[in-house]
Short mmCIF file of C-alpha atoms in Angstrom, two decimals:
data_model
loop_
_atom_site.label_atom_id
_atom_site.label_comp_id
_atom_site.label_asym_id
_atom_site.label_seq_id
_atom_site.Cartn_x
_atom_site.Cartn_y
_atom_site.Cartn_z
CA UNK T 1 -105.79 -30.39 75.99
CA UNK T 2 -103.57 -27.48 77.76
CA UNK T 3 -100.64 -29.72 77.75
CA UNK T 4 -100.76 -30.80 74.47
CA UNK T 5 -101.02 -26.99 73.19
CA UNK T 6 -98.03 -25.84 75.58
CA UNK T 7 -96.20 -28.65 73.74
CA UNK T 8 -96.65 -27.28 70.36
CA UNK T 9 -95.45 -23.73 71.49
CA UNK T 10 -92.61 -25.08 72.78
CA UNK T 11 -91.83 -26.95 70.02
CA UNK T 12 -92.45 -24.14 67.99
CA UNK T 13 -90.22 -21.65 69.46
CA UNK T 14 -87.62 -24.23 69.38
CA UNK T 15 -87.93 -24.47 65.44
CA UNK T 16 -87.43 -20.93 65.73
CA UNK T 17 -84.23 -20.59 67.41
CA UNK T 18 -82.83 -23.33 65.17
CA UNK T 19 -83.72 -20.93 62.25
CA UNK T 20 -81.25 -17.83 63.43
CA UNK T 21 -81.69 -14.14 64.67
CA UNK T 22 -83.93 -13.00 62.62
CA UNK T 23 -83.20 -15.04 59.42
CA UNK T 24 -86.41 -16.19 59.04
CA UNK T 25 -84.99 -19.61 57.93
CA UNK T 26 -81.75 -21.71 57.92
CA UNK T 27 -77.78 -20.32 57.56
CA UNK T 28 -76.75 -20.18 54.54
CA UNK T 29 -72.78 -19.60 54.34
CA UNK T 30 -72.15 -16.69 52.53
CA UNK T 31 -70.85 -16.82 49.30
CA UNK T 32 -67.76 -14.82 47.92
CA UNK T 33 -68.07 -13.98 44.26
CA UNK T 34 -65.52 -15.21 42.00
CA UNK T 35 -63.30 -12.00 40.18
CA UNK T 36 -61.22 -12.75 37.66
CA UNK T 37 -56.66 -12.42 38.51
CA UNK T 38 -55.50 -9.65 36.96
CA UNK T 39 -53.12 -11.14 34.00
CA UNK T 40 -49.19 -10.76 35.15
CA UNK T 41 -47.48 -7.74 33.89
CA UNK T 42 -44.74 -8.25 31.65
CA UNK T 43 -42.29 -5.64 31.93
CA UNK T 44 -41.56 -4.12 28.55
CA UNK T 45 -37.94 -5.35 26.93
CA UNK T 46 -36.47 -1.98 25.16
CA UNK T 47 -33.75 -3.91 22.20
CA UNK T 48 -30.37 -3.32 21.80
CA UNK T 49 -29.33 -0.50 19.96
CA UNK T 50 -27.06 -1.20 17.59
CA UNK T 51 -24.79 1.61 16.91
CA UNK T 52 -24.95 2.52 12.92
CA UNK T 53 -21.80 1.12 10.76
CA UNK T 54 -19.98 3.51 9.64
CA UNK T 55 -19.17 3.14 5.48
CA UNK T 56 -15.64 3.33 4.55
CA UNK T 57 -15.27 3.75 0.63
CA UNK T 58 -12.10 2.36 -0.47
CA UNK T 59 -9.76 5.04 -1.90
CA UNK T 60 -6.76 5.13 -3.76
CA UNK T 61 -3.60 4.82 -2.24
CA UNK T 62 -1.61 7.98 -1.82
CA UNK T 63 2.10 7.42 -2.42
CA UNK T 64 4.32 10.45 -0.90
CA UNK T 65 8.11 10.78 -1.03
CA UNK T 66 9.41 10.71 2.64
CA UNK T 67 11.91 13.37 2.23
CA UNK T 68 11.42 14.71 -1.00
CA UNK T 69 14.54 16.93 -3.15
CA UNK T 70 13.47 20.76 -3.92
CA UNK T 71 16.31 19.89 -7.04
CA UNK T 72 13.75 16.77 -8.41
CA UNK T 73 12.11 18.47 -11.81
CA UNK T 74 9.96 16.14 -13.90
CA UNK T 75 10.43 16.02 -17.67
CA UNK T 76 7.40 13.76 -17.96
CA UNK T 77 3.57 14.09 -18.09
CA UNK T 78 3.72 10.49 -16.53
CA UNK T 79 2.06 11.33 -12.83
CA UNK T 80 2.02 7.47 -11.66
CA UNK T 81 3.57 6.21 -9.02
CA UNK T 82 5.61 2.91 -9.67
CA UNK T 83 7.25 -0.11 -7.55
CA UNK T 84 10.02 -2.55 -9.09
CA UNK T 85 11.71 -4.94 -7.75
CA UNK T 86 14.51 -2.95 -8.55
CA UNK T 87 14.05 -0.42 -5.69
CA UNK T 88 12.06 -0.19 -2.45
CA UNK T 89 8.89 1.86 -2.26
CA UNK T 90 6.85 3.80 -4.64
CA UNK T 91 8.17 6.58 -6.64
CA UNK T 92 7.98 8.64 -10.14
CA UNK T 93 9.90 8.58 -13.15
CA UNK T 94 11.88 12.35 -13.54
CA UNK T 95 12.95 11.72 -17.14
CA UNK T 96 12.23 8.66 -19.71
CA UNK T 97 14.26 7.08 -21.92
CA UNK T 98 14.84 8.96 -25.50
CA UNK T 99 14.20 12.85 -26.54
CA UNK T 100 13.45 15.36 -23.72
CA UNK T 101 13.43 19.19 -22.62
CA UNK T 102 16.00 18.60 -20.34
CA UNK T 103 18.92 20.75 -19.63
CA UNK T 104 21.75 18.15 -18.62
CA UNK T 105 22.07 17.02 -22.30
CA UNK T 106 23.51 18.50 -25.44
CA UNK T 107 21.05 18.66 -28.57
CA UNK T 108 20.65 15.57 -30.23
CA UNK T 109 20.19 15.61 -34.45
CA UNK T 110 17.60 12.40 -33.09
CA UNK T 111 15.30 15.11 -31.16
CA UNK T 112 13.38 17.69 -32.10
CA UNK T 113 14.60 21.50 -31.35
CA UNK T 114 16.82 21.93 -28.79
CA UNK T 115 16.19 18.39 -27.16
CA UNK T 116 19.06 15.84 -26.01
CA UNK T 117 18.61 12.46 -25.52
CA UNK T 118 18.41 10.81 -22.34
CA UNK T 119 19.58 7.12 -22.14
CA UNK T 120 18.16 5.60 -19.46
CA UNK T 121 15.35 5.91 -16.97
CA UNK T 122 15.64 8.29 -13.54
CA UNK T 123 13.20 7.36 -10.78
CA UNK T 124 13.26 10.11 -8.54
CA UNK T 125 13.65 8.74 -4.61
CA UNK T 126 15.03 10.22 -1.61
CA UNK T 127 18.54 9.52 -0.91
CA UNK T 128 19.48 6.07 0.91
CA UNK T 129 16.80 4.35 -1.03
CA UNK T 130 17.75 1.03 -1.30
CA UNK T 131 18.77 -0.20 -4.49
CA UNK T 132 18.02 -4.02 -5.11
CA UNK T 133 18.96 -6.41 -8.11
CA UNK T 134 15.79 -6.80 -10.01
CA UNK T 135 17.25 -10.20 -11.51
CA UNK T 136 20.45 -12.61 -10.82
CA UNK T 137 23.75 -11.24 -12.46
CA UNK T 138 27.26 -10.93 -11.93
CA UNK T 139 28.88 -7.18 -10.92
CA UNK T 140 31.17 -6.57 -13.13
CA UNK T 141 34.71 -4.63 -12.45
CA UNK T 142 35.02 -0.75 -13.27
CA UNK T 143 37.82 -1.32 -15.90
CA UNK T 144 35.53 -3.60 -17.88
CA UNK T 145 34.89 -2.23 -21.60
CA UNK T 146 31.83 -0.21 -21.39
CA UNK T 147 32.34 1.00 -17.90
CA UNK T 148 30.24 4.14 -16.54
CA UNK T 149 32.31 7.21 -16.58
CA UNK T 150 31.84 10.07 -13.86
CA UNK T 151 28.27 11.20 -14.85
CA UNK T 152 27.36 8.14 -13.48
CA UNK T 153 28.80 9.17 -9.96
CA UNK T 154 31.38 8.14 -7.78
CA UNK T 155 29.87 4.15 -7.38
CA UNK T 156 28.38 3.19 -10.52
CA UNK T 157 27.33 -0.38 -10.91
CA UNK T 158 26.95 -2.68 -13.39
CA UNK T 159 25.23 -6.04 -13.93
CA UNK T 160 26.00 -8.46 -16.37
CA UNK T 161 22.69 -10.58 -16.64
CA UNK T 162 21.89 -13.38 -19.07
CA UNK T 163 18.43 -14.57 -19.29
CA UNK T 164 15.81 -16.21 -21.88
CA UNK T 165 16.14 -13.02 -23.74
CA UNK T 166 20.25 -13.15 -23.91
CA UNK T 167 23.21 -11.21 -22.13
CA UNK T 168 22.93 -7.77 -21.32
CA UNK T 169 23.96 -5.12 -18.80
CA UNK T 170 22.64 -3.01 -16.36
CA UNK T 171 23.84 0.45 -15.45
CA UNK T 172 23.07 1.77 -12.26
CA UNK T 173 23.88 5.50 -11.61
CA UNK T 174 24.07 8.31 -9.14
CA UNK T 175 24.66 5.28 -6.20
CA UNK T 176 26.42 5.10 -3.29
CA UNK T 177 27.66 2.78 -0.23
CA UNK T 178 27.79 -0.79 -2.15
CA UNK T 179 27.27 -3.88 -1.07
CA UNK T 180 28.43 -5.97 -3.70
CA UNK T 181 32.22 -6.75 -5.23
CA UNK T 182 33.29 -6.95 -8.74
CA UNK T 183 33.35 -10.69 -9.57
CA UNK T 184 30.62 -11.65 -7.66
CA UNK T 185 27.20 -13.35 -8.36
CA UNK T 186 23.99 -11.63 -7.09
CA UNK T 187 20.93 -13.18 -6.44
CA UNK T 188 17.52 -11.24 -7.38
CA UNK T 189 15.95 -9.48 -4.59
CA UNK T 190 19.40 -8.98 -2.83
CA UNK T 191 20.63 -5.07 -1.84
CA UNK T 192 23.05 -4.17 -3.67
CA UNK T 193 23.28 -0.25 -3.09
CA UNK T 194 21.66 3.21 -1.85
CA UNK T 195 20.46 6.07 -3.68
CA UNK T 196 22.30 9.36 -3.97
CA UNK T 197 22.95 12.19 -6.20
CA UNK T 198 26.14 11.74 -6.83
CA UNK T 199 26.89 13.14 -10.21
CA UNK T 200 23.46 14.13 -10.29
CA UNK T 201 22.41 17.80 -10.09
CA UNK T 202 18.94 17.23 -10.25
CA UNK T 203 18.33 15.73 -6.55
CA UNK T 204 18.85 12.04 -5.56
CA UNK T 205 17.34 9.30 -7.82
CA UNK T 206 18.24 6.06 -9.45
CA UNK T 207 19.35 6.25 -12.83
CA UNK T 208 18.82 2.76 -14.85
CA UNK T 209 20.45 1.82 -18.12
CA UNK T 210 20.60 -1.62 -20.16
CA UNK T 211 22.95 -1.74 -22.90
CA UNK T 212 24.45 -4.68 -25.08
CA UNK T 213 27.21 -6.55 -23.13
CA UNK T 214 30.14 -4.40 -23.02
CA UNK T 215 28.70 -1.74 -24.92
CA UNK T 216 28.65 1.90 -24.04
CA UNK T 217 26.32 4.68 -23.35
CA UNK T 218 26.00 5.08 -27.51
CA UNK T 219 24.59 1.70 -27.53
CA UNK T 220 22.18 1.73 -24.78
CA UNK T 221 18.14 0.26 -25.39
CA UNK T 222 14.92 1.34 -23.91
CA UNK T 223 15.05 -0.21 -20.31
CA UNK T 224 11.66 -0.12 -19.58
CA UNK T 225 11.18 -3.95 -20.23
CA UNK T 226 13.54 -4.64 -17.56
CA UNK T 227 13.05 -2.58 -15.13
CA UNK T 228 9.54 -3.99 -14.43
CA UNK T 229 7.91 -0.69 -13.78
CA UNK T 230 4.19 -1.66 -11.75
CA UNK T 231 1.80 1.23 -11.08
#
């Protein structure tokens, strides 16, 4: 009876050690509780900045003699500024064709008051302007009928040109240095001479004339149709 009570202490003490210091029953492996990840940080992405576009409004063209004449006076309300193919660059009109204020001429019984007559068109532009034939003609010689006297300057030029409208000729005036020779065919667009103011006391400028062929000063038309005058 001893022995079999001894046996069940022993057996209990053993069941006791199996059991842990002080657990008062099995291990249990401890558990780690679960936390959430923190969500990745995205670093923040500052845009572009796109520099503001400047706004350019368009404006008009300003046209400006490169070496303008303190002589130029302008007998014309007409401010525009005009190109041709007869001359390079962009330039004014000094005196129309027909009646005007201006002192160069003698009265006219055609014009009011003390007005002469004008017979041609000057386009005021600096001296050594080149001077271009606006159309295809033949230069015709000095001795011609009809030929520009010394008002015109020391070169005047003429061209005879025939066209859809007929024959006609040009006057230039107030040139200087040619580059063409009596007798000889020009094509349009070619130079043919430079500004001056030779035999002109009111500054360097072109002066433009169309009269019948042959015909002189008396005789001469309104040249703005051939001139081609854009402005």
């Amino acid at each position: 009876m001893l022995r079999t009570t001894l046996a069940a202490l022993v057996l209990a003490g053993l069941a006791l050690g199996a059991g842990g210091c002080g657990s008062g029953g099995p291990l249990v492996a401890p558990t780690r509780t679960a936390t959430s990840a923190a969500p990745p940080v995205t670093p923040a992405v500052t845009p572009p900045v796109t520099p503001p576009v400047a706004t350019v409004t368009p404006t008009a063209t300003a046209h400006r003699e490169t070496d303008p004449d303190p002589r130029w006076r302008f007998y014309t309300a007409d401010h525009r500024w005009y190109t041709s193919p007869w001359f390079v660059g962009s330039h004014r009109i000094m005196i129309g064709f027909g009646c005007n204020g201006s002192p160069w001429y003698d009265h006219d019984p055609r014009c009011p008051g003390t007005e002469g007559f004008h017979h041609g068109i000057d386009v005021a532009m600096p001296c050594g302007t080149p001077i271009r034939a606006g159309r295809a003609g033949t230069v015709l010689p000095t001795s011609a009928p009809g030929a520009p006297g010394p008002a015109y300057g020391v070169h005047p030029l003429r061209l005879r040109i025939i066209d859809s409208a007929g024959a006609y000729d040009v006057v230039i005036g107030h040139a200087r240095r040619l580059f063409v020779r009596p007798g000889e065919r020009v094509a349009a667009g070619r130079r043919i001479a430079l500004a001056s103011d030779s035999g002109a006391p009111d500054g360097c400028h072109l002066h433009f004339e169309v009269r019948p062929p042959g015909g002189s000063y008396t005789s001469a038309i309104d040249p703005v149709r051939w001139l081609d005058l854009t402005g």
